[in-house]
Coordinates of C-alpha atoms in Angstrom, one line a residue:
X1 CA 1.9 -5.7 1.9
X2 CA 1.2 -8.2 -0.5
X3 CA -0.9 -11.5 0.4
X4 CA 2.1 -13.5 0.2
X5 CA 3.2 -12.6 3.8
X6 CA 0.2 -13.3 5.3
X7 CA -0.4 -16.5 3.3
X8 CA 3.0 -17.8 5.0
X9 CA 1.6 -16.8 8.3
X10 CA -1.7 -18.7 7.7
X11 CA 0.3 -21.8 6.3
X12 CA 2.6 -22.2 9.2
X13 CA 0.3 -21.6 12.0
X14 CA -2.3 -24.2 10.4
X15 CA 0.7 -26.6 10.0
X16 CA 2.4 -26.2 13.5
X17 CA -0.6 -25.2 15.9
X18 CA -3.7 -26.5 13.8
X19 CA -6.8 -25.3 12.2
X20 CA -8.7 -24.6 15.3
X21 CA -5.9 -22.2 16.5
X22 CA -6.0 -20.4 13.4
X23 CA -9.6 -19.9 13.4
X24 CA -9.4 -18.7 17.1
X25 CA -6.7 -16.1 15.9
X26 CA -8.6 -14.8 13.2
X27 CA -11.7 -14.1 15.8
X28 CA -9.5 -12.5 18.5
X29 CA -7.7 -10.3 15.8
X30 CA -11.1 -9.4 14.4
X31 CA -9.5 -10.0 11.0
X32 CA -11.8 -9.4 8.2
X33 CA -10.0 -11.8 5.7
X34 CA -10.3 -15.7 6.0
X35 CA -8.4 -16.2 2.6
X36 CA -5.5 -14.3 1.5
X37 CA -4.5 -13.6 -2.1
X38 CA -0.8 -13.5 -3.3
X39 CA -1.0 -10.5 -5.4
X40 CA -3.7 -8.7 -3.4
X41 CA -2.5 -5.6 -1.1
X42 CA -3.7 -6.0 2.4
X43 CA -3.1 -3.2 5.5
X44 CA 0.2 -3.2 7.3
X45 CA -1.7 -3.7 10.7
X46 CA -3.0 -7.2 9.9
X47 CA 0.5 -9.2 10.6
X48 CA 0.8 -7.3 14.0
X49 CA -2.7 -8.0 15.1
X50 CA -2.2 -11.7 14.3
X51 CA 1.0 -11.8 16.2
X52 CA -1.0 -10.4 19.2
X53 CA -4.0 -12.8 18.9
X54 CA -1.2 -15.8 18.8
X55 CA 0.5 -14.4 21.8
X56 CA -2.8 -14.6 23.6
X57 CA -4.1 -18.0 22.7
X58 CA -0.7 -19.8 23.0
X59 CA 0.7 -17.8 25.9
X60 CA 4.1 -16.5 24.2
X61 CA 5.3 -13.0 23.8
X62 CA 4.3 -10.7 20.8
X63 CA 8.0 -10.3 19.7
X64 CA 8.7 -14.0 19.5
X65 CA 5.5 -14.5 17.3
X66 CA 6.7 -11.9 15.0
X67 CA 10.0 -13.3 14.8
X68 CA 8.3 -16.7 14.0
X69 CA 6.1 -15.1 11.3
X70 CA 9.6 -13.6 9.8
X71 CA 10.9 -17.2 9.9
X72 CA 7.5 -18.5 8.1
X73 CA 8.0 -16.0 5.0
X74 CA 11.5 -17.2 4.3
X75 CA 10.4 -20.9 4.5
X76 CA 7.2 -20.2 2.3
X77 CA 9.3 -18.4 -0.2
X78 CA 10.5 -22.2 -1.5
X79 CA 7.1 -22.7 -2.7
X80 CA 7.3 -19.9 -5.2
X81 CA 11.0 -20.8 -6.2
X82 CA 12.4 -17.6 -4.7
X83 CA 15.0 -19.7 -2.7
X84 CA 16.9 -19.5 -6.1
X85 CA 17.2 -15.6 -6.0
X86 CA 18.6 -16.0 -2.5
X87 CA 21.1 -18.5 -3.1
X88 CA 22.1 -16.6 -6.4
X89 CA 23.3 -13.6 -4.2
X90 CA 26.6 -14.7 -3.4
X91 CA 28.7 -17.4 -1.6
X92 CA 28.7 -15.9 1.8
X93 CA 25.7 -14.4 4.1
X94 CA 27.5 -11.0 3.9
X95 CA 27.0 -11.2 0.3
X96 CA 23.5 -11.6 0.7
X97 CA 23.0 -8.8 3.1
X98 CA 24.8 -6.4 0.3
X99 CA 22.3 -7.6 -2.3
X100 CA 19.0 -7.3 -0.5
X101 CA 18.2 -4.3 -2.2
X102 CA 19.0 -5.9 -5.5
X103 CA 16.4 -8.4 -4.8
X104 CA 13.9 -6.1 -4.1
X105 CA 14.3 -4.4 -7.3
X106 CA 14.1 -7.6 -9.0
X107 CA 10.9 -8.6 -7.4
X108 CA 9.2 -5.3 -8.2
X109 CA 8.5 -6.7 -11.7
X110 CA 6.2 -9.5 -9.9
X111 CA 5.0 -7.2 -7.3
X112 CA 5.0 -3.4 -8.6
X113 CA 3.4 -1.9 -5.4
X114 CA 6.0 -3.3 -3.1
X115 CA 7.2 -1.0 -0.6
X116 CA 10.5 -2.5 0.2
X117 CA 12.9 -1.7 3.0
X118 CA 16.5 -0.7 2.1
X119 CA 19.5 -2.4 4.1
X120 CA 23.2 -1.7 4.0
X121 CA 26.3 -2.6 6.1
X122 CA 28.2 -0.4 8.1
X123 CA 31.0 -2.3 9.6
X124 CA 32.4 -6.0 8.5
X125 CA 34.6 -8.3 10.4
X126 CA 35.3 -11.6 10.9
X127 CA 32.5 -11.9 14.1
X128 CA 29.7 -10.4 12.1
X129 CA 28.7 -6.9 10.8
X130 CA 26.4 -3.8 11.5
X131 CA 23.4 -3.6 9.4
X132 CA 21.2 -0.4 9.2
X133 CA 17.5 -1.1 8.1
X134 CA 15.2 1.6 6.7
X135 CA 11.5 1.1 6.3
X136 CA 8.3 3.2 5.9
X137 CA 6.5 0.5 8.3
X138 CA 6.6 0.5 12.0
X139 CA 6.8 -2.3 14.4
X140 CA 8.7 -4.9 12.1
X141 CA 11.8 -5.1 14.0
X142 CA 11.6 -8.7 15.3
X143 CA 10.0 -9.7 12.1
X144 CA 13.2 -8.8 10.2
X145 CA 15.2 -10.5 12.9
X146 CA 13.4 -13.8 12.0
X147 CA 13.8 -13.4 8.3
X148 CA 17.6 -12.8 8.8
X149 CA 17.9 -15.7 11.3
X150 CA 16.0 -18.2 8.7
X151 CA 18.1 -17.1 5.8
X152 CA 21.4 -17.5 7.6
X153 CA 20.3 -21.0 9.2
X154 CA 18.6 -22.4 5.8
X155 CA 21.0 -21.2 3.0
X156 CA 24.1 -20.5 4.8
X157 CA 24.1 -22.9 7.8
X158 CA 25.0 -20.4 10.3
X159 CA 23.8 -19.4 13.9
X160 CA 22.7 -15.6 13.8
X161 CA 22.5 -13.6 16.9
X162 CA 20.9 -9.9 16.6
X163 CA 21.3 -7.2 19.1
X164 CA 19.6 -4.0 18.5
X165 CA 21.9 -1.0 18.5
X166 CA 19.5 1.8 17.8
X167 CA 15.9 2.7 16.7
X168 CA 14.9 6.0 15.7
X169 CA 12.4 8.0 13.5
X170 CA 13.3 10.1 10.6
X171 CA 10.9 12.7 9.2
X172 CA 11.8 14.2 5.9
X173 CA 9.9 15.5 3.2
X174 CA 6.6 14.6 4.9
X175 CA 7.7 11.1 5.0
X176 CA 8.5 9.0 8.1
X177 CA 11.1 6.5 7.9
X178 CA 11.8 3.9 10.7
X179 CA 15.9 3.2 11.1
X180 CA 17.1 0.3 12.9
X181 CA 20.9 -0.5 13.4
X182 CA 21.4 -3.9 14.2
X183 CA 24.6 -6.0 15.1
X184 CA 24.7 -9.3 13.6
X185 CA 26.8 -11.9 15.3
X186 CA 27.9 -14.8 13.0
X187 CA 30.7 -16.7 11.7
X188 CA 32.1 -14.4 8.9
X189 CA 35.6 -15.8 8.8
X190 CA 35.4 -17.2 5.4
X191 CA 34.2 -13.9 4.0
X192 CA 36.9 -12.1 5.4
X193 CA 39.6 -14.4 4.3
X194 CA 38.1 -14.5 0.7
X195 CA 38.3 -10.6 0.8
X196 CA 41.8 -10.8 2.2
X197 CA 42.9 -12.9 -0.8
X198 CA 41.4 -10.5 -3.3
X199 CA 43.2 -7.7 -1.6
X200 CA 46.7 -9.5 -1.5
X201 CA 46.1 -10.5 -5.0
X202 CA 45.4 -7.1 -6.3
X203 CA 48.4 -5.8 -4.3
X204 CA 50.7 -8.3 -6.1
X205 CA 49.5 -7.2 -9.3
X206 CA 49.4 -3.6 -9.4
X207 CA 49.2 -1.8 -12.7
X208 CA 51.1 1.5 -13.3
X209 CA 48.9 4.5 -12.4
X210 CA 46.7 5.6 -15.2
X211 CA 44.8 8.8 -15.5
X212 CA 41.2 9.3 -15.0
X213 CA 40.7 10.3 -18.8
X214 CA 41.7 6.7 -19.6
X215 CA 39.1 5.1 -17.3
X216 CA 36.3 7.4 -18.6
X217 CA 37.5 6.3 -22.2
X218 CA 36.5 2.8 -21.3
X219 CA 33.3 4.0 -19.8
X220 CA 32.4 6.9 -22.2
X221 CA 29.1 7.6 -20.2
X222 CA 30.8 7.2 -16.5
X223 CA 30.3 9.9 -14.2
X224 CA 33.1 11.1 -11.5
X225 CA 31.7 12.6 -8.2
X226 CA 33.5 13.9 -5.1
X227 CA 32.6 14.0 -1.7
X228 CA 31.0 17.5 -2.0
X229 CA 28.6 15.9 -4.6
X230 CA 30.1 18.0 -7.5
X231 CA 30.6 16.5 -11.0
X232 CA 34.3 16.2 -11.5
X233 CA 34.5 14.1 -14.5
X234 CA 32.2 12.6 -17.4
X235 CA 32.8 10.3 -20.2
X236 CA 33.6 11.7 -23.7
X237 CA 30.0 10.3 -25.2
X238 CA 28.2 11.9 -22.3
X239 CA 29.7 15.2 -22.8
X240 CA 29.0 15.0 -26.4
X241 CA 25.4 14.3 -25.8
X242 CA 25.2 17.5 -23.6
X243 CA 27.2 19.9 -25.7
X244 CA 29.8 21.5 -23.4
X245 CA 31.6 19.3 -21.0
X246 CA 32.5 22.8 -19.0
X247 CA 28.9 23.3 -18.3
X248 CA 28.7 20.2 -16.2
X249 CA 32.0 20.1 -14.4
X250 CA 32.1 21.6 -11.0
X251 CA 28.0 21.5 -11.0
X252 CA 26.3 19.7 -8.2
X253 CA 25.6 16.3 -9.4
X254 CA 21.6 16.9 -8.7
X255 CA 21.6 19.7 -11.2
X256 CA 22.0 17.2 -14.2
X257 CA 21.2 13.8 -12.9
X258 CA 18.5 12.1 -10.7
X259 CA 18.2 8.5 -9.0
X260 CA 15.6 6.3 -10.5
X261 CA 16.7 3.2 -8.7
X262 CA 16.9 2.2 -6.1
X263 CA 13.6 4.2 -5.0
X264 CA 13.4 6.5 -2.2
X265 CA 17.1 7.0 -1.8
X266 CA 18.6 10.7 -1.8
X267 CA 21.6 11.8 -3.8
X268 CA 24.0 12.0 -0.8
X269 CA 27.6 11.0 -0.6
X270 CA 26.9 8.4 2.3
X271 CA 24.3 6.9 0.1
X272 CA 26.6 6.4 -2.8
X273 CA 29.2 5.0 -0.6
X274 CA 27.3 2.4 1.2
X275 CA 25.1 1.4 -1.4
X276 CA 28.0 0.4 -3.6
X277 CA 26.7 -3.1 -4.1
X278 CA 23.3 -2.0 -5.1
X279 CA 22.3 -1.4 -8.9
X280 CA 21.8 2.2 -9.5
X281 CA 19.9 3.8 -12.4
X282 CA 20.2 7.5 -13.0
X283 CA 18.5 10.1 -15.3
X284 CA 20.7 12.2 -17.2
X285 CA 18.5 15.4 -17.7
X286 CA 19.6 16.8 -21.2
X287 CA 18.2 19.1 -23.5
X288 CA 15.2 21.1 -22.1
X289 CA 14.8 19.3 -18.9
X290 CA 17.9 20.4 -17.0
X291 CA 16.2 20.3 -13.8
X292 CA 15.7 18.2 -10.7
X293 CA 12.7 16.7 -8.8
X294 CA 14.5 14.8 -6.3
X295 CA 13.9 16.3 -2.6
X296 CA 16.4 15.0 -0.3
X297 CA 15.4 12.5 2.2
X298 CA 17.3 11.4 5.4
X299 CA 20.8 10.2 4.2
X300 CA 21.9 6.7 5.2
X301 CA 24.0 7.8 8.1
X302 CA 21.2 10.1 9.3
X303 CA 23.7 13.0 9.7
X304 CA 21.9 16.2 8.8
X305 CA 24.0 18.5 6.8
X306 CA 25.3 16.1 4.4
X307 CA 22.3 16.6 2.0
X308 CA 23.4 18.2 -1.1
X309 CA 22.8 21.7 -1.5
X310 CA 20.9 22.4 -4.7
X311 CA 22.1 24.5 -7.5
X312 CA 19.2 27.2 -7.7
X313 CA 21.0 28.9 -10.4
X314 CA 19.0 26.6 -12.8
X315 CA 15.3 27.0 -12.3
X316 CA 14.1 23.9 -11.0
X317 CA 10.7 22.6 -12.0
X318 CA 8.6 19.6 -11.7
X319 CA 9.1 16.7 -13.9
X320 CA 5.8 14.8 -14.3
X321 CA 6.4 11.1 -14.6
X322 CA 4.3 10.8 -18.0
X323 CA 6.3 13.7 -19.5
X324 CA 9.8 11.9 -19.0
X325 CA 9.6 9.8 -22.0
X326 CA 8.6 12.7 -24.2
X327 CA 11.8 14.7 -22.9
X328 CA 14.2 12.1 -24.1
X329 CA 16.3 11.8 -21.1
X330 CA 19.0 9.1 -21.1
X331 CA 18.7 6.3 -18.6
X332 CA 22.2 5.2 -17.2
X333 CA 22.4 1.7 -15.3
X334 CA 25.5 0.6 -13.6
X335 CA 27.4 0.3 -10.2
X336 CA 28.9 3.0 -8.0
X337 CA 32.7 2.4 -7.3
X338 CA 34.9 4.1 -4.8
X339 CA 38.4 5.2 -5.7
X340 CA 40.3 5.5 -2.7
X341 CA 43.3 7.3 -3.9
X342 CA 41.6 10.5 -5.2
X343 CA 38.6 10.1 -2.8
X344 CA 35.6 10.0 -5.7
X345 CA 32.9 7.7 -6.6
X346 CA 32.6 6.8 -10.3
X347 CA 29.5 5.5 -11.8
X348 CA 30.5 2.7 -14.2
X349 CA 27.2 2.5 -16.6
X350 CA 26.0 2.5 -20.0
X351 CA 22.9 3.8 -21.5
X352 CA 19.6 1.8 -21.4
X353 CA 18.2 1.7 -24.9
X354 CA 15.5 -0.6 -26.4
X355 CA 15.8 -0.3 -30.1
X356 CA 17.4 1.7 -33.0
X357 CA 14.9 4.3 -33.1
X358 CA 15.8 5.5 -29.6
X359 CA 19.4 6.5 -30.6
X360 CA 18.7 9.6 -32.3
X361 CA 15.9 10.5 -30.2
X362 CA 18.6 10.7 -27.4
X363 CA 21.7 12.1 -29.3
X364 CA 23.3 8.9 -29.4
X365 CA 24.8 6.7 -32.1
X366 CA 25.6 3.2 -32.5
X367 CA 29.5 3.4 -32.4
X368 CA 28.9 5.5 -29.1
X369 CA 28.1 2.3 -27.1
X370 CA 30.8 0.2 -25.4
X371 CA 32.3 -2.5 -27.5
X372 CA 33.1 -4.7 -24.5
X373 CA 29.5 -4.8 -23.4
X374 CA 26.3 -6.0 -25.0
X375 CA 24.8 -2.6 -25.6
X376 CA 25.0 -2.8 -29.2
X377 CA 23.8 -6.2 -29.8
X378 CA 20.9 -5.7 -27.5
X379 CA 20.0 -2.4 -29.4
X380 CA 20.3 -4.2 -32.8
X381 CA 18.3 -7.2 -31.5
X382 CA 15.5 -4.7 -30.2
X383 CA 15.4 -6.5 -26.7
X384 CA 13.2 -5.1 -24.3
X385 CA 15.1 -4.0 -21.1
X386 CA 14.2 -4.0 -17.7
X387 CA 14.1 -0.1 -17.9
X388 CA 11.1 -0.4 -20.4
X389 CA 9.5 -2.5 -17.8
X390 CA 10.2 -0.3 -14.9
X391 CA 8.7 2.5 -16.9
X392 CA 5.7 0.6 -17.6
X393 CA 5.5 -0.4 -14.1
X394 CA 5.9 3.1 -13.0
X395 CA 3.2 4.3 -15.5
X396 CA 0.6 1.3 -14.4
X397 CA 1.5 2.3 -10.7
X398 CA 0.7 5.8 -11.2
X399 CA -2.7 4.8 -12.9
X400 CA -3.3 2.4 -10.0
X401 CA -3.0 5.2 -7.6
X402 CA -5.3 7.4 -9.6
X403 CA -7.7 4.4 -9.8
X404 CA -7.6 3.8 -6.2
X405 CA -8.4 7.6 -5.9
X406 CA -11.3 7.4 -7.8
X407 CA -12.8 4.4 -6.1
X408 CA -12.5 6.3 -2.7
X409 CA -14.3 9.3 -4.3
X410 CA -16.8 6.9 -5.7
X411 CA -17.4 5.3 -2.1
X412 CA -17.5 8.9 -0.7
X413 CA -20.2 9.8 -3.1
X414 CA -21.8 6.3 -2.6
X415 CA -22.1 7.1 1.1
X416 CA -23.3 10.5 0.5
X417 CA -26.2 9.0 -1.8
X418 CA -27.0 6.6 0.6
X419 CA -27.3 9.1 3.3
X420 CA -29.7 11.1 1.0
X421 CA -31.6 8.0 0.4
X422 CA -31.7 7.1 4.0
X423 CA -33.1 10.3 5.2
X424 CA -36.0 10.0 2.9
X425 CA -36.8 6.1 3.2
X426 CA -36.0 4.1 5.9
X427 CA -32.7 1.8 5.5
X428 CA -34.5 -1.5 5.6
X429 CA -37.0 -0.4 3.0
X430 CA -34.5 1.4 0.9
X431 CA -32.4 -2.0 0.8
X432 CA -35.3 -3.9 -0.4
X433 CA -36.1 -1.4 -3.3
X434 CA -32.5 -1.8 -4.1
X435 CA -33.0 -5.4 -4.4
X436 CA -35.3 -5.0 -7.3
X437 CA -38.7 -5.3 -5.3
X438 CA -41.4 -3.1 -6.5
X439 CA -42.5 -0.1 -4.1
X440 CA -45.8 -1.9 -3.4
X441 CA -44.3 -4.6 -2.0
X442 CA -43.0 -2.4 0.7
X443 CA -46.4 -1.7 2.0
X444 CA -47.0 -3.4 5.4
X445 CA -49.8 -3.5 8.1
X446 CA -48.9 -2.9 11.5
X447 CA -50.8 -3.8 14.4
X448 CA -49.7 -1.2 16.8
X449 CA -47.7 1.9 16.0
X450 CA -47.3 5.6 17.6
X451 CA -47.9 8.5 15.7
X452 CA -46.9 12.1 16.9
X453 CA -47.9 15.4 15.2
X454 CA -46.0 18.6 16.4
X455 CA -47.1 22.1 15.3
X456 CA -45.2 25.3 15.5
X457 CA -46.8 28.1 17.2
X458 CA -45.6 31.6 17.0
X459 CA -44.2 31.7 13.5
X460 CA -46.4 33.4 11.1
X461 CA -46.8 36.6 9.1
X462 CA -47.7 38.8 12.1
X463 CA -44.9 37.6 14.2
X464 CA -42.2 37.3 11.5
X465 CA -42.3 40.2 8.7
X466 CA -39.5 38.7 6.2
X467 CA -40.5 35.2 4.5
X468 CA -36.9 34.3 4.5
X469 CA -37.0 34.8 8.3
X470 CA -39.8 32.5 8.6
X471 CA -38.0 29.8 6.5
X472 CA -34.7 30.2 8.6
X473 CA -36.8 30.0 11.9
X474 CA -38.5 26.6 10.8
X475 CA -35.3 25.3 9.8
X476 CA -33.5 26.0 13.0
X477 CA -36.6 24.4 14.7
X478 CA -36.7 21.3 12.7
X479 CA -33.0 20.7 12.5
X480 CA -32.9 20.6 16.3
X481 CA -35.6 18.0 16.2
X482 CA -33.8 15.9 13.5
X483 CA -30.9 15.5 15.9
X484 CA -33.3 13.7 18.5
X485 CA -34.6 11.2 16.2
X486 CA -31.8 8.4 16.3
X487 CA -31.6 9.1 20.1
X488 CA -34.9 7.9 20.7
X489 CA -35.5 5.4 17.9
X490 CA -38.3 7.1 16.0
X491 CA -38.6 7.6 12.4
X492 CA -39.3 11.3 11.1
X493 CA -42.0 10.7 8.1
X494 CA -42.3 14.3 6.8
X495 CA -42.8 17.9 7.5
X496 CA -45.6 19.8 6.0
X497 CA -45.6 23.3 6.4
X498 CA -45.3 23.7 10.0
X499 CA -46.3 20.3 10.9
X500 CA -43.3 17.8 12.0
X501 CA -44.7 14.3 12.0
X502 CA -42.7 11.1 13.4
X503 CA -43.7 7.5 14.1
X504 CA -42.3 4.5 16.0
X505 CA -43.1 0.8 15.7
X506 CA -42.8 1.0 11.9
X507 CA -40.9 -0.3 9.6
X508 CA -38.6 -1.5 12.5
X509 CA -41.2 -3.2 15.1
X510 CA -40.9 -2.5 18.8
X511 CA -43.1 -3.0 21.7
X512 CA -41.9 0.6 23.2
X513 CA -43.1 2.6 20.3
X514 CA -45.2 4.6 22.6
X515 CA -42.6 5.3 25.2
X516 CA -40.2 6.2 22.4
X517 CA -42.3 8.9 21.0
X518 CA -43.3 9.9 24.6
X519 CA -39.6 10.5 25.6
X520 CA -39.1 12.3 22.2
X521 CA -42.1 14.6 22.6
X522 CA -40.8 15.9 26.1
X523 CA -37.4 16.2 24.9
X524 CA -38.6 18.3 22.1
X525 CA -40.7 20.5 24.6
X526 CA -37.3 21.2 26.6
X527 CA -35.4 21.9 23.6
X528 CA -37.6 24.3 22.2
X529 CA -37.7 26.5 25.5
X530 CA -33.8 27.0 25.1
X531 CA -33.8 27.8 21.2
X532 CA -33.1 31.3 20.0
X533 CA -34.5 32.2 16.7
X534 CA -32.9 34.2 14.0
X535 CA -35.8 36.3 14.0
X536 CA -36.2 37.0 17.5
X537 CA -39.7 35.6 17.6
X538 CA -40.5 33.3 20.6
X539 CA -41.7 30.0 19.1
X540 CA -43.8 27.2 21.0
X541 CA -45.0 23.9 20.0
X542 CA -48.2 21.9 20.5
X543 CA -48.0 18.1 20.3
X544 CA -50.4 15.3 19.6
X545 CA -49.8 11.6 20.1
X546 CA -52.0 8.4 19.4
X547 CA -51.5 4.8 18.9
X548 CA -52.9 2.2 17.0
X549 CA -52.8 0.1 13.7
X550 CA -51.6 1.6 10.5
X551 CA -50.4 0.6 6.8
X552 CA -46.9 2.0 5.6
X553 CA -45.0 1.9 2.4
X554 CA -43.4 3.7 -0.3
X555 CA -45.9 5.4 -2.5
X556 CA -45.2 6.9 -6.0
X557 CA -42.0 6.8 -8.3
X558 CA -40.9 10.5 -8.3
X559 CA -39.8 11.6 -5.0
X560 CA -40.8 8.6 -3.2
X561 CA -41.6 8.9 0.4
X562 CA -42.5 6.4 3.4
X563 CA -46.0 7.3 4.1
X564 CA -48.4 6.1 6.9
X565 CA -51.9 5.4 6.2
X566 CA -55.2 4.8 8.6
X567 CA -57.3 6.2 11.3
X568 CA -54.5 6.3 13.7
X569 CA -52.7 9.0 11.6
X570 CA -56.0 11.0 11.5
X571 CA -56.6 10.9 15.3
X572 CA -53.1 11.7 16.2
X573 CA -53.5 14.7 13.7
X574 CA -56.4 15.6 15.7
X575 CA -54.6 15.3 19.1
X576 CA -52.3 18.0 17.9
X577 CA -55.0 20.3 16.4
X578 CA -57.0 20.1 19.9
X579 CA -53.6 20.4 22.1
X580 CA -52.4 23.5 23.5
X581 CA -49.4 25.5 23.2
X582 CA -46.4 23.9 25.1
X583 CA -48.5 20.9 26.0
X584 CA -48.3 17.0 25.0
X585 CA -51.7 15.8 24.1
X586 CA -52.2 12.0 24.0
X587 CA -55.0 9.7 23.5
X588 CA -56.3 7.1 26.2
X589 CA -54.8 4.3 23.9
X590 CA -51.4 5.9 24.0
X591 CA -51.8 6.2 27.6
X592 CA -52.4 2.3 28.3
X593 CA -49.4 1.7 26.5
X594 CA -46.9 3.9 28.7
X595 CA -45.2 2.2 31.6
X596 CA -46.8 3.0 34.7
X597 CA -45.0 5.5 37.2
X598 CA -42.7 6.6 34.5
X599 CA -44.5 9.6 33.4
X600 CA -46.9 12.1 34.9
X601 CA -50.5 11.7 33.2
X602 CA -53.3 14.3 33.9
X603 CA -56.7 13.9 32.5
X604 CA -58.0 16.5 30.7
X605 CA -61.4 15.3 30.3
X606 CA -63.8 14.7 27.6
X607 CA -62.9 16.5 24.2
X608 CA -65.1 16.6 21.1
X609 CA -62.6 15.5 18.4
X610 CA -63.7 16.0 14.6
X611 CA -65.0 12.7 13.2
X612 CA -64.7 10.8 16.4
X613 CA -66.9 12.4 18.8
X614 CA -66.3 12.6 22.5
X615 CA -62.8 11.3 23.6
X616 CA -61.2 11.3 26.9
X617 CA -57.7 12.5 26.6
X618 CA -54.8 13.3 28.8
X619 CA -51.9 15.6 29.2
X620 CA -48.4 14.2 29.4
X621 CA -45.4 15.7 31.5
X622 CA -41.9 14.8 32.4
X623 CA -41.3 11.6 34.0
X624 CA -41.5 11.4 37.8
X625 CA -37.7 10.5 38.3
X626 CA -36.8 13.8 36.3
X627 CA -39.1 15.7 38.5
X628 CA -37.1 14.5 41.5

């Protein structure tokens, strides 16, 4: 939906309830927007979420606030001058209801991505009417009621009562359509009186019967359609453009015409009958484009089986939007009129042309155009019709959809790139590098970190014959370890050969770095026992852990890595090399950092460590709580 709808909500909530209430509404609804742009598209869920938040804060019902929001929109339209369009629809409220779809068509020039609903009247009497509302949006029933009540009150001085008769969901052509039948109760006596006067006047001035040929001579591009949706008559000029009148007569209307406006309406008898007050735009598929792309949606009445049966004798093929102009089809714009005496609908129309150059391209000449209309004058003047703008909007909309798709792909690949980068460099460090800082600036000194080295035992040329089996076995083990990293809040530094190195306490400082690495090492011991190698070899690991100060940062330009430097790294490596298979070997420094009573720690005694001399080390086992 466009931002104007949300602007109306914000304006009147602030006006009637205050700025503090609006801020609280944004907070409770978890709305990511604080300011709305009139022509920006926003998700449909925003208005319902704001209504829920208002209902919670002000202790009123959700439905009443959706109704209030609908009223707010009608009141807010006056700021943009759209009240003039509403007033111009007719003298009576019923006239407005019959022309809502025409208003939406007009607004599409300003809001080309508008997904407007459709409305039509079923029964009209002096006490009101029954209205059928169709929309792709769900949950806006009370919003619609609020809009109708505000229009009736503000522009026609009527008190409107609304009753929901039926609500249903229609699924057709992978498109969900929410259909609501409403009974609108209001004083409609003046409209009925005016309609009665018109009928009585027509009865007193009845003309002698005239053949349809005479009517079609007045509208040389007109089309007669019967209740079976067959073409039973066409104007002379339309027949001349086609070349053979007999080829069209008796054919399904969908074989030669398709609906351009109103959008989303299928070519059915009920649609044509109930939408007679709506401006139609049909495309005459002439020349080499005698095919149809329309797929029938649910018709207005909702009765299945009335969808037009396609004439498959003509091979159907897709007409791409950008190719229509090249095929030189004729656009016809006009109104549907029902002729009760012969039970047909006639499409009273004229072709839409922009200038003289388009006449020969469509097989039309200047003398083919109506004398009683402005068609000739408009063609000669070279006026730019709405049809040209509609086509431009259609193309712009298609390009916009493609652009949105490209942006989504861009975001997808950006996320993939981020994931790859964050797998090589910690997120906090990578973000600093993105900000333009040098790699040297990422180097930091840490007072206390814990380093762990893990060595695979049992994977070598003597236990695994094929080199690919060695690689696949190592990949199986390391992939299992990778899944544990986030769980224990440690950072995987690197893998070199059969050595797996991790660290905790850098780059994100934490006081629990020794505990995190200890928990990880014990989990790795348990995981490796249940792991089955593709080669069938039995794999074990030996682990060494040490804690102390270290320096860490990104070094190098090509294939940058986040590396650790210092004596702590060397000592941790010595703990691993002097460890035993299936054991976790830790230094006395790490032992002192572990919480007491959480682990079982046994002294190994004094061990000679290369470069360090004699060191007292320990074996780490599962926590006492797990042993219980």
